Coordinates of C-alpha atoms and ligand atoms in Angstrom, one line a residue:
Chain A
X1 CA -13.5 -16.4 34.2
X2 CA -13.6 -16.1 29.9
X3 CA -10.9 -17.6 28.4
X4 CA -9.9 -14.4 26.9
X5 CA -10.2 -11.3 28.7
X6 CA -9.4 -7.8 27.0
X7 CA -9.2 -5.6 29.9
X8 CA -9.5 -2.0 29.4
X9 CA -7.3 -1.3 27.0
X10 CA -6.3 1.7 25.1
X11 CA -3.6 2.4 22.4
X12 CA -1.4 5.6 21.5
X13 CA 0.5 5.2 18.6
X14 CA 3.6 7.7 19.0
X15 CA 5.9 9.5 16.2
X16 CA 8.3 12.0 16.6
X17 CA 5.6 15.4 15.6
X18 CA 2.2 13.7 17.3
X19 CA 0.1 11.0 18.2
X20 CA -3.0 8.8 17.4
X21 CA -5.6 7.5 19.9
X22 CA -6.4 4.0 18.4
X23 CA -8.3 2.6 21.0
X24 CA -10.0 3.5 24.2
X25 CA -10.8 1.8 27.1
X26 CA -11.9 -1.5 25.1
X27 CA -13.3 -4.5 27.5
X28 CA -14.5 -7.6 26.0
X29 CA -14.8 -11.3 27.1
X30 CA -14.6 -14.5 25.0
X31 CA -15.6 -17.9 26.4
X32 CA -13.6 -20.8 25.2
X33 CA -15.1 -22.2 21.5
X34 CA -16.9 -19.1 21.0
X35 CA -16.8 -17.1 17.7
X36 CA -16.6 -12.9 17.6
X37 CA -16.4 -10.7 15.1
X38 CA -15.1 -6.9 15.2
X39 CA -16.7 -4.7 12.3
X40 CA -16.4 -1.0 12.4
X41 CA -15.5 1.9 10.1
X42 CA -11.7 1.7 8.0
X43 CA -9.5 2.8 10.7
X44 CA -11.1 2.6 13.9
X45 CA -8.6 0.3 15.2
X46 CA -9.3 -3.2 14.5
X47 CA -6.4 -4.2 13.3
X48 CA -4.4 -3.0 16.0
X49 CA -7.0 -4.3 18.6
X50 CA -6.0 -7.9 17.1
X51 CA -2.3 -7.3 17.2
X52 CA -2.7 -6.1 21.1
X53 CA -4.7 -9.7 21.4
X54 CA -1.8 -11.6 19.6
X55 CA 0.7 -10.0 21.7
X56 CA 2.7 -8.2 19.0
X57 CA 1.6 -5.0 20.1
X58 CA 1.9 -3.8 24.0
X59 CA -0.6 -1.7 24.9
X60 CA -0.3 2.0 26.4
X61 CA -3.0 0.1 29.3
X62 CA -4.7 -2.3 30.0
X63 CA -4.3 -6.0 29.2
X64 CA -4.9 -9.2 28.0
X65 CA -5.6 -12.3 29.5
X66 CA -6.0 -16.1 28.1
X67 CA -6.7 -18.3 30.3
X68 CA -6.1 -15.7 33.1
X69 CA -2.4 -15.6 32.3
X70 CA -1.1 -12.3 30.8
X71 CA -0.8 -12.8 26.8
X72 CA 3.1 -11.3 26.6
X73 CA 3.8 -14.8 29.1
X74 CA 2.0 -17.3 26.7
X75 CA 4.4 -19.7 25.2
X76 CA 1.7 -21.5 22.8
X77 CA 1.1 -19.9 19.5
X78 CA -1.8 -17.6 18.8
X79 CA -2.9 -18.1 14.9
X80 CA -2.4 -14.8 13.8
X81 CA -3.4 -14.2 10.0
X82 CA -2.6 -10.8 9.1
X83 CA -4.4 -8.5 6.9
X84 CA -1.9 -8.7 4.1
X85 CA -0.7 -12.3 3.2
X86 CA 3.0 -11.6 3.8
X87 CA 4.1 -15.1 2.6
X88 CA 7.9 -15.4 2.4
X89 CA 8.9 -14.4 -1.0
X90 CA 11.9 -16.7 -1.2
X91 CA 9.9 -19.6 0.8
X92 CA 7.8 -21.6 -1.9
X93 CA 4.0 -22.7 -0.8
X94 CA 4.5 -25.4 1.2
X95 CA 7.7 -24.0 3.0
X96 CA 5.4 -21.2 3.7
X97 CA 2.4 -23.0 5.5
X98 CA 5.3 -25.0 7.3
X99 CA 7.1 -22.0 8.7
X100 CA 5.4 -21.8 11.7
X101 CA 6.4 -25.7 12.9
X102 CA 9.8 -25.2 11.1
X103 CA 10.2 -22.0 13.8
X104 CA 8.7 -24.1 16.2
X105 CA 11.4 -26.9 16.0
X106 CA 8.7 -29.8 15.3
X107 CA 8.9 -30.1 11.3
X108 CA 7.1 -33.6 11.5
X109 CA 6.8 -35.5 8.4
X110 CA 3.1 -36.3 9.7
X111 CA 2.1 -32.0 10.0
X112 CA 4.1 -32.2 6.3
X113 CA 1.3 -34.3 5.1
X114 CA -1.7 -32.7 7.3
X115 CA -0.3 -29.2 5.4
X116 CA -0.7 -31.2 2.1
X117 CA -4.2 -32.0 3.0
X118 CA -4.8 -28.6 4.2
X119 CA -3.9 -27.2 1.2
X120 CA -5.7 -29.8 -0.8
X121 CA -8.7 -28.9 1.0
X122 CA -8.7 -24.9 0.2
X123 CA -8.3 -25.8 -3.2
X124 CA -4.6 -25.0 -3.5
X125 CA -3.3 -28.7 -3.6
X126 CA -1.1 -28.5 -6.8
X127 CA 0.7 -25.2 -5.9
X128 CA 2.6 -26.9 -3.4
X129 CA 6.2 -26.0 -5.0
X130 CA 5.0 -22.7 -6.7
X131 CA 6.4 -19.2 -5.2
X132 CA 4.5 -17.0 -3.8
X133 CA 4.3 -14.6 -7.0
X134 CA 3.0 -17.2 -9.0
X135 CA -0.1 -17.4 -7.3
X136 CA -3.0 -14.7 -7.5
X137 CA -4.7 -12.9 -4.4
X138 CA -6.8 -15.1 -3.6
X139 CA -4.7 -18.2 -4.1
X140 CA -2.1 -16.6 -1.6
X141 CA -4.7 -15.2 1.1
X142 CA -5.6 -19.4 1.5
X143 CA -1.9 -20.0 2.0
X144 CA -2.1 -17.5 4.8
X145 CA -5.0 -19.0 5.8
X146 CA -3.6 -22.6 5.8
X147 CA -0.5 -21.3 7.6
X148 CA -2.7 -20.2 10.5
X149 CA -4.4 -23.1 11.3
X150 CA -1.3 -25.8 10.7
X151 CA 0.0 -24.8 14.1
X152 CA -3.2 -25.8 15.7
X153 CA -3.9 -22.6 18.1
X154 CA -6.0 -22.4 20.7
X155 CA -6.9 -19.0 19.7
X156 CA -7.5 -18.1 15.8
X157 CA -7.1 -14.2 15.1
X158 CA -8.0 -13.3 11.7
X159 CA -8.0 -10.1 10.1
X160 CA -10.0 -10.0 7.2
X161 CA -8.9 -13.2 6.0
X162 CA -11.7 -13.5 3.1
X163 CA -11.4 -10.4 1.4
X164 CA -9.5 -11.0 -1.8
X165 CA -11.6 -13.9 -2.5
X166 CA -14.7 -14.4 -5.0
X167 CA -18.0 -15.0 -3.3
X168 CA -18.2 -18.3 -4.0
X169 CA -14.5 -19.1 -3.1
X170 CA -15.4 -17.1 0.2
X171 CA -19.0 -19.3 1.0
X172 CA -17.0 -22.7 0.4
X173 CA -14.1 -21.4 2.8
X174 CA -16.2 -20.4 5.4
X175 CA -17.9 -23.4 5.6
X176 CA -14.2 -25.4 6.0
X177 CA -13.0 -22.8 8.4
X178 CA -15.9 -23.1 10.8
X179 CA -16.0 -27.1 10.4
X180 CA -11.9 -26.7 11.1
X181 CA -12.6 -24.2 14.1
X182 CA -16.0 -26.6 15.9
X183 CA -13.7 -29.7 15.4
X184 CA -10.6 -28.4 17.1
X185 CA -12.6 -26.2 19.4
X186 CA -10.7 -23.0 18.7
X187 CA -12.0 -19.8 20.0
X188 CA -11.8 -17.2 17.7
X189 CA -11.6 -13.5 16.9
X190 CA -12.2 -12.2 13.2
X191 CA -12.0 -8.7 11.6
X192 CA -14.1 -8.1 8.4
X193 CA -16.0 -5.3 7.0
X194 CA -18.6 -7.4 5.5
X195 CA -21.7 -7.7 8.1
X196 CA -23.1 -10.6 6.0
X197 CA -19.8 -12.7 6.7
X198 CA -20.0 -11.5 10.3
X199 CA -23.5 -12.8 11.1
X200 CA -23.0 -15.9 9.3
X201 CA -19.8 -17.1 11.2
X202 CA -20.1 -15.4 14.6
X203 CA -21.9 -15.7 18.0
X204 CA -21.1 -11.8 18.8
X205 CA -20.8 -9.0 16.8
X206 CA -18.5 -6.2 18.2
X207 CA -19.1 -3.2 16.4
X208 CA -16.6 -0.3 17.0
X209 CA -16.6 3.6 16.1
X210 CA -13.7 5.4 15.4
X211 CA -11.7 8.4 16.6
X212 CA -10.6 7.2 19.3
X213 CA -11.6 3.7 18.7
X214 CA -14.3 2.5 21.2
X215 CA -17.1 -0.3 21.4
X216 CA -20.1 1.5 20.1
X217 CA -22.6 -1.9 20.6
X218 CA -22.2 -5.5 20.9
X219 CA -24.7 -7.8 19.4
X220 CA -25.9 -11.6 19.5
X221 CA -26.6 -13.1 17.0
X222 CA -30.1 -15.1 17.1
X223 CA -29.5 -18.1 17.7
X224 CA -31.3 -20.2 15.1
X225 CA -28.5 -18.3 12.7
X226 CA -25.4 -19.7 15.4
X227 CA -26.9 -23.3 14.9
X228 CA -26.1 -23.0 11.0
X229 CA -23.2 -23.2 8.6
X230 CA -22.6 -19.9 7.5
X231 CA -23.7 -21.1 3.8
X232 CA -27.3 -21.9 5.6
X233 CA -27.0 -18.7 7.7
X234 CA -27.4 -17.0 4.8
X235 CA -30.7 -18.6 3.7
X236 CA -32.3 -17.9 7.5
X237 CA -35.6 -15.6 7.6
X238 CA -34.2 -13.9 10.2
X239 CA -30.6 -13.0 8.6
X240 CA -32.1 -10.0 6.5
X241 CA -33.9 -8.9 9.1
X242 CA -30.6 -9.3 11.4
X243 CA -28.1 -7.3 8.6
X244 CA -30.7 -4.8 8.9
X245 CA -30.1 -4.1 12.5
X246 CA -26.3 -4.6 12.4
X247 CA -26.2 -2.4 9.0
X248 CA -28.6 0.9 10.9
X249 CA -26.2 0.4 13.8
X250 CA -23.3 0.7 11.2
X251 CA -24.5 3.8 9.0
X252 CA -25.4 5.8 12.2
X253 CA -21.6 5.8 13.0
X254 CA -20.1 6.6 9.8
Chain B
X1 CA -6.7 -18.4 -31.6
X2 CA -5.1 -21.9 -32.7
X3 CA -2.1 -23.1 -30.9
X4 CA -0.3 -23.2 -34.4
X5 CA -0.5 -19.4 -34.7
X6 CA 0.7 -18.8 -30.8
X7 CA 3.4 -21.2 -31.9
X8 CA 4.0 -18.7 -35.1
X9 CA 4.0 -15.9 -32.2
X10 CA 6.2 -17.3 -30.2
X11 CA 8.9 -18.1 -32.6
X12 CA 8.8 -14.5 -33.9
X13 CA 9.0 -13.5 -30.5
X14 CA 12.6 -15.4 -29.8
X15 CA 13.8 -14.4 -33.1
X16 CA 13.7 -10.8 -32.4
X17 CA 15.1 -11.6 -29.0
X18 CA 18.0 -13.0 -30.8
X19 CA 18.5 -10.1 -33.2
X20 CA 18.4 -7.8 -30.5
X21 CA 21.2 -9.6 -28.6
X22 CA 23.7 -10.5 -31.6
X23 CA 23.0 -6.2 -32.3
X24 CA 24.3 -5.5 -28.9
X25 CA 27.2 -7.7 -29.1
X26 CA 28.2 -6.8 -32.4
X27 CA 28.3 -2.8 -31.3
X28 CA 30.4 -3.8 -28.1
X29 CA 32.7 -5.8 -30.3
X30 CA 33.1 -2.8 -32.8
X31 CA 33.9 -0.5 -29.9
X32 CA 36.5 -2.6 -28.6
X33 CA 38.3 -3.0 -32.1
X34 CA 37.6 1.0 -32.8
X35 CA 39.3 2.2 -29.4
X36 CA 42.5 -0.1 -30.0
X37 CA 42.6 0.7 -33.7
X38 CA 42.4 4.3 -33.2
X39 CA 44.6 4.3 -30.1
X40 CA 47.3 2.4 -32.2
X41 CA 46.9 4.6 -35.2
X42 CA 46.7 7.7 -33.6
X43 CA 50.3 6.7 -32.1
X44 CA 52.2 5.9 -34.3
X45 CA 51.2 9.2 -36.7
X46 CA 52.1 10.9 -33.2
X47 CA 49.0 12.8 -32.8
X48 CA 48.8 11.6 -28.9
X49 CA 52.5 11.5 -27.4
X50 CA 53.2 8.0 -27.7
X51 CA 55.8 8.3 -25.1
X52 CA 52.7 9.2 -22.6
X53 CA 49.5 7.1 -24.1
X54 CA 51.8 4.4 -25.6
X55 CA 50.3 2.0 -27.9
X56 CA 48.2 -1.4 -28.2
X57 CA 51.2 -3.1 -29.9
X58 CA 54.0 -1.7 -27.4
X59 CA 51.7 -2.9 -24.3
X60 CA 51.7 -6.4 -26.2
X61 CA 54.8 -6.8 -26.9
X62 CA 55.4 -5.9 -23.2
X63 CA 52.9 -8.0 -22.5
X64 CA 54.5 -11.3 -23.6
X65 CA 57.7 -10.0 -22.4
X66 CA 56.6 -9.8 -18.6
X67 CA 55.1 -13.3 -19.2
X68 CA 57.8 -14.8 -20.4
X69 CA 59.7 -13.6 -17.3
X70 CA 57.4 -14.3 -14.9
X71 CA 57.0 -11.3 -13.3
X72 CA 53.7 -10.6 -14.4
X73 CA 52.2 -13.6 -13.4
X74 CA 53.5 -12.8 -10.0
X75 CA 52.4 -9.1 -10.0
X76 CA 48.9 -10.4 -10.4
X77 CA 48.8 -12.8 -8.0
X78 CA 50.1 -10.9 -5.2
X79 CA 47.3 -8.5 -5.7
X80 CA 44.6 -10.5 -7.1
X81 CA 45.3 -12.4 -3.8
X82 CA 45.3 -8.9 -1.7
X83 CA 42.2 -7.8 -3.9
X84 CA 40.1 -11.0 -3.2
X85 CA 41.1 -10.7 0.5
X86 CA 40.3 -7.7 1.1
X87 CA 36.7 -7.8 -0.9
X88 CA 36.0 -11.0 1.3
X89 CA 36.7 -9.6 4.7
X90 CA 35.6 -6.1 4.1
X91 CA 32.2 -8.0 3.1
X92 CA 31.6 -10.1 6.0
X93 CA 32.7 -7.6 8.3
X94 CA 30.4 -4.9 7.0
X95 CA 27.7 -7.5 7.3
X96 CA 29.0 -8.4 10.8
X97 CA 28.7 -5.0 11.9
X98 CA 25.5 -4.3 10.3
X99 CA 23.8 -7.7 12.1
X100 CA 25.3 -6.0 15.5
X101 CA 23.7 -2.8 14.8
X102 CA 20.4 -4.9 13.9
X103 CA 20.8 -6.9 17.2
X104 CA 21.2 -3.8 19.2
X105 CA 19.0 -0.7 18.2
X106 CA 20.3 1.4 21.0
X107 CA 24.2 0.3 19.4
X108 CA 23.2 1.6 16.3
X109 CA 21.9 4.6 17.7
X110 CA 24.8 6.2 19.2
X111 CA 27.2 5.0 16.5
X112 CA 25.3 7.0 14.2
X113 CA 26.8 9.8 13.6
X114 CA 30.6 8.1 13.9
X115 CA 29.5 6.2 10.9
X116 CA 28.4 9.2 9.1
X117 CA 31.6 10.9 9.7
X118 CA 33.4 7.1 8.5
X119 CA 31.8 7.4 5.8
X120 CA 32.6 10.7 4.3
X121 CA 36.2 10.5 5.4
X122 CA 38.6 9.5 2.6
X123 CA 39.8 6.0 3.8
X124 CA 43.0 6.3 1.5
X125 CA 43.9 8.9 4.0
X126 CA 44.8 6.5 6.5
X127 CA 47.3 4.4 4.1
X128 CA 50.3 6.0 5.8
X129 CA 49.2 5.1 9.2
X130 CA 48.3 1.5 8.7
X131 CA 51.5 1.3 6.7
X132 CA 53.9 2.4 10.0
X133 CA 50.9 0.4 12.4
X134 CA 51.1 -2.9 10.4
X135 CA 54.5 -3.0 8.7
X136 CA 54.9 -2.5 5.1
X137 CA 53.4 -5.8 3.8
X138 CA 50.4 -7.4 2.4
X139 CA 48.7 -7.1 5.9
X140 CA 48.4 -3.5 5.7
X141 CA 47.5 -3.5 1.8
X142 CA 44.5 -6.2 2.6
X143 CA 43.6 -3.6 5.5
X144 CA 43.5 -0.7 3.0
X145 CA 41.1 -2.8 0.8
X146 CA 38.9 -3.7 4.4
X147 CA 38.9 -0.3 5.1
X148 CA 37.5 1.2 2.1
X149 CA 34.7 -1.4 1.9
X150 CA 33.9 -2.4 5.3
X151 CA 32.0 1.3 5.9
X152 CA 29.6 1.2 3.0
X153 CA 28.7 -2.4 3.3
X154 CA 28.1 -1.7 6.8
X155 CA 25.3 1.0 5.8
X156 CA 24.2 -0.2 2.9
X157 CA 23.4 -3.7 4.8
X158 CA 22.2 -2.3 7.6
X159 CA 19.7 0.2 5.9
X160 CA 18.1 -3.1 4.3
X161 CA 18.0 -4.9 6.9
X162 CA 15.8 -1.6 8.6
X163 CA 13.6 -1.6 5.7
X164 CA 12.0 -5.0 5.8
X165 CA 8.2 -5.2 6.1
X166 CA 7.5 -5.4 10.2
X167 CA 4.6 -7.5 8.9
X168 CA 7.2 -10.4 8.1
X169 CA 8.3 -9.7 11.6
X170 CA 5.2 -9.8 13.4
X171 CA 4.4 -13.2 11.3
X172 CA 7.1 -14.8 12.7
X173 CA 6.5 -13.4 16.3
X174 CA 3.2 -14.9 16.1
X175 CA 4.9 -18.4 16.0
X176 CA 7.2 -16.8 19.2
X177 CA 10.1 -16.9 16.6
X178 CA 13.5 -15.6 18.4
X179 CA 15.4 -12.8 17.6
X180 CA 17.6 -15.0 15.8
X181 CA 15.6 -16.5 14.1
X182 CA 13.6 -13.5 13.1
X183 CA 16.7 -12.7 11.9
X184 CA 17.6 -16.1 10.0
X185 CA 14.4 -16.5 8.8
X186 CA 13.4 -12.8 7.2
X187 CA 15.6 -10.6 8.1
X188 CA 18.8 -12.0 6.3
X189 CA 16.8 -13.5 2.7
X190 CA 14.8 -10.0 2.5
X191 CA 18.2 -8.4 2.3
X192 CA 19.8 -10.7 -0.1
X193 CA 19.6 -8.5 -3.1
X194 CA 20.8 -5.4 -1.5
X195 CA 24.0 -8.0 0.0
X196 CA 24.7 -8.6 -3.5
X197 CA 24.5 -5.6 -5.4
X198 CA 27.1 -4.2 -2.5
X199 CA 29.5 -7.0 -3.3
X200 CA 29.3 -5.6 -7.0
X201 CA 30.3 -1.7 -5.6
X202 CA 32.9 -3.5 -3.2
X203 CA 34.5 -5.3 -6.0
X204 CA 35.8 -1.8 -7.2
X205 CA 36.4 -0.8 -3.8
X206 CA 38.9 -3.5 -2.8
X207 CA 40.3 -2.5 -5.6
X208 CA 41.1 0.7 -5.3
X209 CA 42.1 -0.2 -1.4
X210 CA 45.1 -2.8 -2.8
X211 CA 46.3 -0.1 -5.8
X212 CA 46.3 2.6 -3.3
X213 CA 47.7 0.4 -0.6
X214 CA 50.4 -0.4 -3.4
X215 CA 51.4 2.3 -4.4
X216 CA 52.4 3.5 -1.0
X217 CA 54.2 -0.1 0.2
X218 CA 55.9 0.1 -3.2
X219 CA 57.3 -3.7 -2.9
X220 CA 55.2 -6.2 -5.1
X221 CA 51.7 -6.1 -7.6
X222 CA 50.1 -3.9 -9.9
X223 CA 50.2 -1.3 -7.9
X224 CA 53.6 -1.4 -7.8
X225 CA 53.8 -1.4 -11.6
X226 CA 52.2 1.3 -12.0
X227 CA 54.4 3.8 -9.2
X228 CA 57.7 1.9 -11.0
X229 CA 56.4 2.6 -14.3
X230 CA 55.4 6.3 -13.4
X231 CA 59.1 7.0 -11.8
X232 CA 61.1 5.6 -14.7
X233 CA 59.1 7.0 -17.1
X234 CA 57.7 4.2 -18.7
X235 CA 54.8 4.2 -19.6
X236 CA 54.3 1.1 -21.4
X237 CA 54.0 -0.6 -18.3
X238 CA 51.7 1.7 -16.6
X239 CA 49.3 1.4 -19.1
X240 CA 49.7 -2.7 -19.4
X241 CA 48.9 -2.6 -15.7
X242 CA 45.9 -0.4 -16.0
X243 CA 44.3 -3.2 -18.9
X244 CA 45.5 -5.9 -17.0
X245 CA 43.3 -4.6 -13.7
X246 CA 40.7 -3.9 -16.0
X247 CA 40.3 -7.8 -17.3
X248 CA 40.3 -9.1 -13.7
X249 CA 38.2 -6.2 -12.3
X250 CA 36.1 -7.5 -14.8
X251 CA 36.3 -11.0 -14.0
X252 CA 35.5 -10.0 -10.8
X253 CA 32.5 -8.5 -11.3
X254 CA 31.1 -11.3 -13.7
X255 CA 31.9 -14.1 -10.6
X256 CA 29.5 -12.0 -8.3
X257 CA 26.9 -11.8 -10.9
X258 CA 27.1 -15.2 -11.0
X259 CA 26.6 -15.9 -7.2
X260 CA 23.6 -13.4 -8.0
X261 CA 21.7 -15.1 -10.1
X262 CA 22.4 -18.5 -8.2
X263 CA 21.0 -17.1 -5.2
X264 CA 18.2 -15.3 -6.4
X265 CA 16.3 -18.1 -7.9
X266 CA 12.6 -17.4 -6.7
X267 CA 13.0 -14.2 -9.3
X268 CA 13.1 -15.9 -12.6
Ligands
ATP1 N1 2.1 1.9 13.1 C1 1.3 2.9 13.2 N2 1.7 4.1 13.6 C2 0.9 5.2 13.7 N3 -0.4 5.1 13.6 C3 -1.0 4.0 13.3 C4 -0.2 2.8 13.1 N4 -1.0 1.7 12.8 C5 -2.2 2.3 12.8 N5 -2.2 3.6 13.1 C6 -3.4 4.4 13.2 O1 -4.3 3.9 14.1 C7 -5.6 3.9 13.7 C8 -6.2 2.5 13.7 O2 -5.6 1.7 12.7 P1 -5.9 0.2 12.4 O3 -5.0 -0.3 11.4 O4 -6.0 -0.5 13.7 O5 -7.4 0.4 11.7 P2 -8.4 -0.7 11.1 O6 -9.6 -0.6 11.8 O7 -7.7 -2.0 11.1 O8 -8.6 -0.2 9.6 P3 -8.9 -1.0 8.3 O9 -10.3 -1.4 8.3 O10 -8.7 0.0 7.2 O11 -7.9 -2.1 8.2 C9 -5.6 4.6 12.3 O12 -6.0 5.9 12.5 C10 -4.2 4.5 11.9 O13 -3.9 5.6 11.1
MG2 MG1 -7.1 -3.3 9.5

């Protein structure tokens, strides 16, 4: 049995005149330390296929298993980084990243200092007392980021959690995020539209197509690419060759 | 560009800041001085019935009469006392009842339409039964002032507690966050600056609630003042109650703004 399991699902979304079929009769299994990405077309569903993993959204059927227990009766936390940052406005930086041990009742003074690490880490270490609207795009996205992975979950969902950075900003952090995910062991489950940022980070590539939102194809990734950090990915023979694949797979949809 | 020149910029900068702000005063002071001046004047060569609109130096010389005896003093605090009551509970119970509704979607739903109807009902209509409920006292004035503010909070509260971003929600249900402290954590801060810019509207409310509730129990405060004044025919006094409202209403208002800008600090 995968640690996660995504069983058949399908999503309405409902309003008072009429309704949208987001997802259709999805399946998917991910084993335990194992990295997938879902790319597809704007608004085939991916963001609401990672909110029906977190457990914020219930599904119209199907469901989801981790670790063979339904998701709605998990107690631990699921890092959920939405697409937006949506720090607290009246929280500064730190009191951000800490929200989720603060609502968790165990505001140590050691996961005070691991935050300050963290943040010193992404780059962010002398923002610490700033507010939110101090800091630009970027700058907040890694405070997202860093409130994610302070509670230590056992399963990281991430929904586009690179896009409002520079490329360079965005090599270095995937680099930290994958050393961070291989030394904690976390399985994980990321949205982006960038097929260059999927190949270098995954092991599967789940591409979707839209209206209703369905898996069109699922691909490996070669495995000399897995073995690398996704800086090195990058430099791989076979990578072109690779985006090539994934990006003909892509246009056909759109 | 050197520093010296931002400096220059700067400086420039705060001075016309400065102009700008003595300009403003200096227009609200001559307004002030041109009303009482033209009020006075326009009395005494009887070209408004003086009898009716009075004058600046009749109300002040009524003015130090009431002091000397006391009775002003006492007015005031009888309904500052009522007025600062009433404001406070009609608050917290508006914000009360809009963390029930909150709590209880399916609540809010059906008391809809009850609260519409609350709402555009004039409250000053039930005076006369909350005077003959509750005894003619300060209890039923302090109601009057509940009454009239409690509604509007109520919707104004709960409408901004509806309209915070579900994304802050779903953050904090990602950490399994309770209701409460869904509520503690987002819900309430997010609404902090609708909460206070209803204290400002309910400062006038409460106010209206006490006069209104005054001028029916006819015992004690401004209110009072003002009915006396009006049935004897004098209207020195109405008018000295009228400016003395105004002051505190005034007062009022600046003490909330003040709470405002302590609480609102992240928006500097
Ligand atoms: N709360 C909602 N109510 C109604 N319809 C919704 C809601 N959220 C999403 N949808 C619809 O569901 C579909 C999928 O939306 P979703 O946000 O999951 O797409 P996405 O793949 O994440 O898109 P993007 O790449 O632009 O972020 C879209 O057609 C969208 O209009
Ligand atoms: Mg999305």
């Amino acid at each position: 049995m995968a640690f996660l399991t995504v069983k058949d699902i399908s999503h309405l979304y409902f309003t008072e005149k009429n309704y949208t079929k987001a997802l259709e009769e999805i399946s998917l299994d991910v084993e335990k330390g194992s990295f997938v990405s879902l790319i597809g077309p704007s608004g085939c569903g991916k963001t609401t296929l990672l909110s029906i993993i977190a457990g914020l959204i219930q599904p119209t059927q199907g469901e989801v298993l981790l670790e063979e227990e339904a998701i709605s009766k998990q107690n631990s936390s699921i890092g959920y980084m939405l697409q937006q940052d949506y720090l607290f406005p009246w929280k500064n930086i730190i009191e951000n990243v800490l929200i989720g041990p603060h609502i968790q009742k165990n505001l140590t003074k050691e996961i005070t200092e691991q935050a300050e690490r963290l943040l010193e880490e992404i780059g962010i270490g002398n923002t610490k007392e700033s507010y939110p609207n101090q800091l630009s795009g970027g700058m907040r996205q890694r405070v997202a980021l860093a409130r994610t992975l302070i509670t230590d979950p056992k399963l990281l969902l991430l929904d586009e959690p690179f896009s409002a950075l520079d490329y360079q900003t965005k090599l270095k952090l995937e680099n930290l995020v994958m050393e961070i995910l291989k030394k904690y062991d976390m399985t994980s489950v990321l949205v982006t539209h960038d097929i260059g940022e999927a190949i270098a980070m995954s092991e599967r590539i789940v591409l979707l197509q839209s209206n209703p939102g369905r898996i069109a194809k699922i691909f490996n990734v070669p495995k000399e690419i897995i073995k690398l950090s996704p800086f090195d990915a990058r430099q791989e023979p076979s990578y072109s060759e690779f985006f090539q694949t994934v990006w003909k797979e892509l246009e056909s949809l759109e | 560009m050197s520093n010296h020149e931002d400096q220059l910029l700067f400086t420039k900068f705060k001075r016309k800041k400065k102009k700008e702000k003595r300009l403003v005063l200096s227009w609200q002071v001559a307004i002030f001085v041109v009303f009482f001046v033209l009020w006075e004047t326009l009395s005494r060569l009887h070209w408004i019935d003086p009898l009716i609109f009075s004058s600046p130096s009749r109300v002040w010389s009524l003015f130090q009469e009431k002091i000397a005896d006391g009775s002003l003093l006492m007015h005031l605090q009888v309904t500052g006392f009522e007025t600062i009551a009433g404001f406070i509970l009609g608050t917290l119970l508006g914000i009360l009842i809009a963390t029930l509704l909150w709590w209880s979607p399916r609540l809010s739903k059906i008391l809809d339409p009850y609260l519409v109807v609350l709402n555009a009902m004039p409250k000053v209509a039930l005076g006369p039964i909350l005077i003959v409920a509750l005894g003619p006292g300060y209890v039923s004035i302090i109601s009057m002032g509940i009454i009239i503010a409690v509604v509007i909070t109520t919707i104004h509260i709960y409408s901004a507690f509806r309209e915070v971003d579900e994304n802050y929600i779903k953050v904090l249900r990602s950490f399994n966050a309770s209701r409460k402290q869904i509520f503690i954590e987002a819900i309430l801060p997010a609404s902090f600056p609708t909460m206070i810019s209803t204290l400002k509207v309910n400062v006038g409310l409460a106010w209206v609630g006490v006069i209104v509730g005054e001028f029916l129990v006819s015992e004690r405060g401004l209110g009072y003042m003002i009915v006396y004044g009006f049935q004897v025919f004098d209207f020195n006094l109405v008018l000295l109650s009228l400016l003395v409202i105004a002051v505190f209403a005034g007062v009022m208002y600046k003490v909330v703004e003040a709470i405002e800008n302590k609480l609102i600090h992240h928006k500097s």
